[in-house]
Short mmCIF file of C-alpha atoms in Angstrom, two decimals:
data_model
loop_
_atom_site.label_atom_id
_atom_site.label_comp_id
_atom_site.label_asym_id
_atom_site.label_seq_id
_atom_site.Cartn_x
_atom_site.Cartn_y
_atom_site.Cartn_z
CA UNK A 13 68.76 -37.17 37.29
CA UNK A 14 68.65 -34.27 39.54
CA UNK A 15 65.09 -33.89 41.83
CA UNK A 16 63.48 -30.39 41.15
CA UNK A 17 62.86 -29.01 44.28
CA UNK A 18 59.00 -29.09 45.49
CA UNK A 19 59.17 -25.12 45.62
CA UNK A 20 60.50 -24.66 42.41
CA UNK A 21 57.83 -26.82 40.24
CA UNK A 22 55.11 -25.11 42.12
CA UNK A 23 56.52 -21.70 40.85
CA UNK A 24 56.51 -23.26 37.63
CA UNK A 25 53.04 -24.70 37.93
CA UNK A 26 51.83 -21.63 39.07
CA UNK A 27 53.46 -19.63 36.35
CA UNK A 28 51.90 -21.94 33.44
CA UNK A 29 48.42 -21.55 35.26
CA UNK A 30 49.22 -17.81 34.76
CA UNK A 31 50.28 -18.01 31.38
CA UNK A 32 47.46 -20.45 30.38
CA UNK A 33 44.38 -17.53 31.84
CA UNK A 34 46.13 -14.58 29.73
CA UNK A 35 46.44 -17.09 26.55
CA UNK A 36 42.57 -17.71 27.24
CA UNK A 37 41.72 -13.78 27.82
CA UNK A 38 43.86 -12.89 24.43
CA UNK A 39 41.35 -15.08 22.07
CA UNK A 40 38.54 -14.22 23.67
CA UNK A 41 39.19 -10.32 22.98
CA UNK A 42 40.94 -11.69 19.59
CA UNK A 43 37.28 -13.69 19.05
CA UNK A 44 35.33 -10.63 19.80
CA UNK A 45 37.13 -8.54 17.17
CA UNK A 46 36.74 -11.23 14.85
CA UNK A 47 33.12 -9.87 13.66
CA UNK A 48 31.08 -12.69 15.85
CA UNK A 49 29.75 -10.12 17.53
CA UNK A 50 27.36 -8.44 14.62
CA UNK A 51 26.59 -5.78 16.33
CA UNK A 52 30.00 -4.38 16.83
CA UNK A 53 30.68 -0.73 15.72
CA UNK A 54 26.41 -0.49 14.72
CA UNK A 55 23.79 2.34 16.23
CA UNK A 56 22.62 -0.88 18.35
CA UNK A 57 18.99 -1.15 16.55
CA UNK A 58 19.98 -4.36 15.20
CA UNK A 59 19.27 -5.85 19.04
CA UNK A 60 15.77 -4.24 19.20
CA UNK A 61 12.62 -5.95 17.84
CA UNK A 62 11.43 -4.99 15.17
CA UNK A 63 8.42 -2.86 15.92
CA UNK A 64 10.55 -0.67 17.61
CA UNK A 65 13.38 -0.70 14.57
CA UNK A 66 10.59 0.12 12.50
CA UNK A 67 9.66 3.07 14.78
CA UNK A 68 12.84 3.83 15.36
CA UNK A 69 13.13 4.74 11.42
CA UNK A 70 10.33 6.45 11.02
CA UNK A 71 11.10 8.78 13.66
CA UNK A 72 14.39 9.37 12.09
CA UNK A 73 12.47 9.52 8.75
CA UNK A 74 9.98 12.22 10.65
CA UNK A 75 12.99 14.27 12.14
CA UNK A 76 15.30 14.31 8.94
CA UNK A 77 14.79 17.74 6.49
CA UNK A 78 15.47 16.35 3.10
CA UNK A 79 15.46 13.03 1.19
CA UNK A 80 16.00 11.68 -2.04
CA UNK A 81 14.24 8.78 -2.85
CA UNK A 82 13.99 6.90 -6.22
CA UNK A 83 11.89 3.81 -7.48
CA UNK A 84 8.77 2.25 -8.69
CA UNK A 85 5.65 2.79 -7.15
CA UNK A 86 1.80 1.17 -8.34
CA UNK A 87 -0.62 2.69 -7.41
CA UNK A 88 -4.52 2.67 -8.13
CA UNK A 89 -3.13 0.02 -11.23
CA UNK A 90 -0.69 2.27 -12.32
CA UNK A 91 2.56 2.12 -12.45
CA UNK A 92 5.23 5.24 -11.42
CA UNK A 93 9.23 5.60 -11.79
CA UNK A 94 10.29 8.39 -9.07
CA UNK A 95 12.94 10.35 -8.55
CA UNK A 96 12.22 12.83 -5.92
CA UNK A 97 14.14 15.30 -3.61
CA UNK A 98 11.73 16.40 -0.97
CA UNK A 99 11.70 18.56 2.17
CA UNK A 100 8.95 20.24 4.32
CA UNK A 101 8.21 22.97 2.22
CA UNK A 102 8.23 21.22 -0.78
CA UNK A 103 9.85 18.99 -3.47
CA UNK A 104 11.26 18.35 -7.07
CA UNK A 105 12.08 15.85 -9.25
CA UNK A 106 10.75 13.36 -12.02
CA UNK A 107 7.98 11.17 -12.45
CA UNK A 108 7.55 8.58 -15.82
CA UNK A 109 4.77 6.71 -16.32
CA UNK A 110 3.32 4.68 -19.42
CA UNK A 111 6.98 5.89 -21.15
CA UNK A 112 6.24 9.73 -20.50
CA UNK A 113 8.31 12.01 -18.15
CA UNK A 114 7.20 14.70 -16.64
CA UNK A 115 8.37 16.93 -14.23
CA UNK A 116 6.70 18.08 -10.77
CA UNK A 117 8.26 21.37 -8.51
CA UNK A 118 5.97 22.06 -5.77
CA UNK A 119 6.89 25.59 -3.45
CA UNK A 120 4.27 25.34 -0.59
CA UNK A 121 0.79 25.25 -1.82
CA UNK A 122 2.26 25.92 -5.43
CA UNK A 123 2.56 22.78 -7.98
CA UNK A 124 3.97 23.40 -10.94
CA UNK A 125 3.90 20.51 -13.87
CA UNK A 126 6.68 20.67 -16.17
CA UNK A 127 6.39 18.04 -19.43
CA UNK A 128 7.31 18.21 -23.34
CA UNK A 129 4.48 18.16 -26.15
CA UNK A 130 4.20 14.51 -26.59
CA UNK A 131 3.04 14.64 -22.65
CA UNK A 132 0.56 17.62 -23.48
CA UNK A 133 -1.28 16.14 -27.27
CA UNK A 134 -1.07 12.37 -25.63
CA UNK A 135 -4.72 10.72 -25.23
CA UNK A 136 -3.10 7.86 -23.86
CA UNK A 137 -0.24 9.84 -21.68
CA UNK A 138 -1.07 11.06 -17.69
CA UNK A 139 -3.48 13.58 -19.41
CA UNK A 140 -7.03 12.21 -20.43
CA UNK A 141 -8.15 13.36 -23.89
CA UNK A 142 -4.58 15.44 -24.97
CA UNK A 143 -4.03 19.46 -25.85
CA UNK A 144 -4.45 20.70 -29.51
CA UNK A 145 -0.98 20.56 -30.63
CA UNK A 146 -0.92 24.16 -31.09
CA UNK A 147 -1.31 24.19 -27.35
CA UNK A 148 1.24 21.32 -26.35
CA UNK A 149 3.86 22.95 -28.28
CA UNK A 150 3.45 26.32 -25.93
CA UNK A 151 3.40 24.17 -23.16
CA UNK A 152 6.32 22.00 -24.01
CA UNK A 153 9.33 22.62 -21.51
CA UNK A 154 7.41 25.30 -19.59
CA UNK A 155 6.48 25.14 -15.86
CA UNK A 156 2.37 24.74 -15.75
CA UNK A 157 0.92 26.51 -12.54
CA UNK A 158 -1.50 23.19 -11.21
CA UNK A 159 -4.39 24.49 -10.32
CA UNK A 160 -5.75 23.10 -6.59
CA UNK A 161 -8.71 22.46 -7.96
CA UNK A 162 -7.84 20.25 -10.70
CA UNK A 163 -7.96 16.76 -10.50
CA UNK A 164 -4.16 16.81 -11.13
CA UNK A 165 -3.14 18.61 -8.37
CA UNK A 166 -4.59 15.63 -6.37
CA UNK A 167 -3.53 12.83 -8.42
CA UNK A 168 0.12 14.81 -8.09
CA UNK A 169 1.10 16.51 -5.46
CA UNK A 170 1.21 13.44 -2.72
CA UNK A 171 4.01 12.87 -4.84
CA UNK A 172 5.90 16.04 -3.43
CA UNK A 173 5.15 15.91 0.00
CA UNK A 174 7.65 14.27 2.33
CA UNK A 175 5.62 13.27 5.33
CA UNK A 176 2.52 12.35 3.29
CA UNK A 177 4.50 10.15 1.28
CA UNK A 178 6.75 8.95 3.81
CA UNK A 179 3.97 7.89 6.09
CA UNK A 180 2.02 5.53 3.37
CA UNK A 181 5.36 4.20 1.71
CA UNK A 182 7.30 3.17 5.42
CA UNK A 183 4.13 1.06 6.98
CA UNK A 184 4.82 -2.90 7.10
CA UNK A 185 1.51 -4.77 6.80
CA UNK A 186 1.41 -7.96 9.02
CA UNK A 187 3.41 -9.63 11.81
CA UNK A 188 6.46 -7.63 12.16
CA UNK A 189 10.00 -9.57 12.26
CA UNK A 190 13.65 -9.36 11.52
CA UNK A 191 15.32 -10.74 8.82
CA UNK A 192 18.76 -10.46 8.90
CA UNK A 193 21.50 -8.45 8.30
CA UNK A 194 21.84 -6.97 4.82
CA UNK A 195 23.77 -4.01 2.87
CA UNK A 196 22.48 -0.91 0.89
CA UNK A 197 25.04 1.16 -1.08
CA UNK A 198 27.65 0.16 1.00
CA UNK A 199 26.05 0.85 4.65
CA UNK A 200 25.08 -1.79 6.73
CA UNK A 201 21.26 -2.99 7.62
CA UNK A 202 19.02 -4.45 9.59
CA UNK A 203 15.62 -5.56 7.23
CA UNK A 204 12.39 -5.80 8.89
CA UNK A 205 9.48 -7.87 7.24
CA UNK A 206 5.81 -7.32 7.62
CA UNK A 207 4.00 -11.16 7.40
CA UNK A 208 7.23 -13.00 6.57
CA UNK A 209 7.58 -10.50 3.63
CA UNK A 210 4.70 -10.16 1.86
CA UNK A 211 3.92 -7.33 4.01
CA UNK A 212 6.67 -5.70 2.75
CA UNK A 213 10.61 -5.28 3.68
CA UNK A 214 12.33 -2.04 5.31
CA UNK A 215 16.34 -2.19 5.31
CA UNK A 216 17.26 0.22 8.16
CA UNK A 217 20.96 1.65 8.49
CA UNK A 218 22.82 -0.03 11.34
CA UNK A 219 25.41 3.02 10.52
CA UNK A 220 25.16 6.29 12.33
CA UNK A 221 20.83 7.74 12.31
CA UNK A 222 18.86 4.38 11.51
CA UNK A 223 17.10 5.84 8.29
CA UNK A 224 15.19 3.71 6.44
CA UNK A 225 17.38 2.64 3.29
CA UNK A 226 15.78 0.15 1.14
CA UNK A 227 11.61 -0.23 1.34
CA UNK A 228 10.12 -3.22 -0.80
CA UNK A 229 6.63 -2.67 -0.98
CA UNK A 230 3.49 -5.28 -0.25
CA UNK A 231 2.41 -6.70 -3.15
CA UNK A 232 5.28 -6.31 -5.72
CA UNK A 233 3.88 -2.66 -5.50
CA UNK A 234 7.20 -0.96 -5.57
CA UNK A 235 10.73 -0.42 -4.68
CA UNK A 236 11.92 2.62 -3.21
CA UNK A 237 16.02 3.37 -2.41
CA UNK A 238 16.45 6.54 0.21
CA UNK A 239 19.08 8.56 0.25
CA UNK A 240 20.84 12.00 0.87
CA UNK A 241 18.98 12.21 4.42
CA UNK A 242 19.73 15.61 5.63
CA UNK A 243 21.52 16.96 2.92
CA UNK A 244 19.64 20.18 1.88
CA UNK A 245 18.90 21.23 -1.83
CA UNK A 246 17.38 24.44 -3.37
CA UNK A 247 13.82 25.03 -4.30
CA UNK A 248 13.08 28.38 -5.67
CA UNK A 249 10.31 29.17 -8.03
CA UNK A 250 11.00 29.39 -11.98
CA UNK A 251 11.22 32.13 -13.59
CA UNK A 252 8.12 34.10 -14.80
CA UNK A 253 9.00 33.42 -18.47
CA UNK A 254 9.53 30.12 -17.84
CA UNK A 255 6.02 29.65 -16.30
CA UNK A 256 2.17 29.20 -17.83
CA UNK A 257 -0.89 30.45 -15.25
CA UNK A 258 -3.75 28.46 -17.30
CA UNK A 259 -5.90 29.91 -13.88
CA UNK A 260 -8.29 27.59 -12.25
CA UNK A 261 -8.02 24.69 -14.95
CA UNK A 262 -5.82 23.06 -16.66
CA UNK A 263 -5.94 22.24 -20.37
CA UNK A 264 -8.11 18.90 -21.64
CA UNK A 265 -7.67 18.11 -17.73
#
């Protein structure tokens, strides 16, 4: 057998070292394209605590124009389906309770109320005592001007306002603290828990603005899905036709 000479196996010694650091720098970059790295490709709230992804999505929350947001709410013992497109100025959408739909438009100060009969002659509907149902048939389908001194503008209106409602729905209750890495409609999230969940649970996008996607609400109270942040819609006023001035009270309110 012919001797290799000294020189040559150090070349090749040296070139299988060489080999051997590039095979080892491949799999690494191979391993962090892999997904181990979770956040990879995110807006990088994932790495924050949470107090500060919870802040974080409010203050996108704060700074967005518009949102849809849909879901149960209970309030005061009462339970509420929304679905509500709101902005600054205002808001629109649909509101059951007890069975009964009604809709709510609100232009600035303006509400408007907008239910069929049944809603109007119900005792046991969102009206206490019911309309004549000579009444609750003019009413049905029309937009009601809610007067701000009736009890239902109150009970109603919070309803149409974005940052009043935003602000009581997006507060955690408790010892803030992640909990994983979840998925709402297809985006990517980050949920936050307030006392190990019964505090409530906010699923904030890890995609792009970290808005709030997914709230579960303390105390089986609720739970709202956000969506369409930023993406206007028109409010405008119904026509006059369409609309009932009952002046400073409404009916059997």
């Amino acid at each position: 057998m012919t001797a290799i000479p000294q020189g040559r196996r150090t070349r090749r010694a040296a070139r299988a070292g060489a080999l051997s650091a590039v095979a080892l720098v491949v799999g690494a970059a191979l391993a962090g394209c892999s997904g181990d790295d979770p956040d990879a490709g995110t807006n990088g709230v994932g790495k924050l605590p949470a107090d500060r992804i919870q802040a974080r999505a409010k203050a996108a929350a704060d700074a967005a124009g518009t949102v849809h947001l849909a879901g149960d709410v209970v309030t005061n013992g009462r339970s509420y389906r929304l679905d509500m497109r709101l902005k600054p100025e205002g808001g629109t959408g649909s509101v059951t309770s007890q069975g009964v739909t009604f809709g709510l438009l609100r232009i600035g100060a303006q509400l408007y109320l907008k239910a069929d009969a049944r809603f109007w002659s119900s005792a046991d509907g969102d009206k206490s005592g019911g309309t004549d149902s000579g009444t609750a048939d003019k009413l049905d389908g029309k937009y009601v001007k809610v007067p701000q001194g009736d009890p239902a503008y109150k009970r109603f209106s919070g309803f149409t306002d974005k940052n009043v409602l935003l602000d009581g729905l997006l507060s955690l209750h408790g010892t803030l603290a992640t909990d994983g890495r979840h998925e709402q409609s297809g985006v990517r999230t980050v949920r936050v828990t307030g006392g190990k969940g019964s505090g409530g649970a906010l699923d904030v996008s890890l995609e792009g603005t970290p808005y709030p996607l997914l709230l579960r609400r303390a105390g089986d109270a609720g739970t709202l899905v956000f969506s369409e942040w930023g993406k206007d819609f028109p409010l405008a006023a119904p026509a006059q036709g369409d609309t009932v001035d009952y002046g400073k009270q409404l009916p059997a309110s």
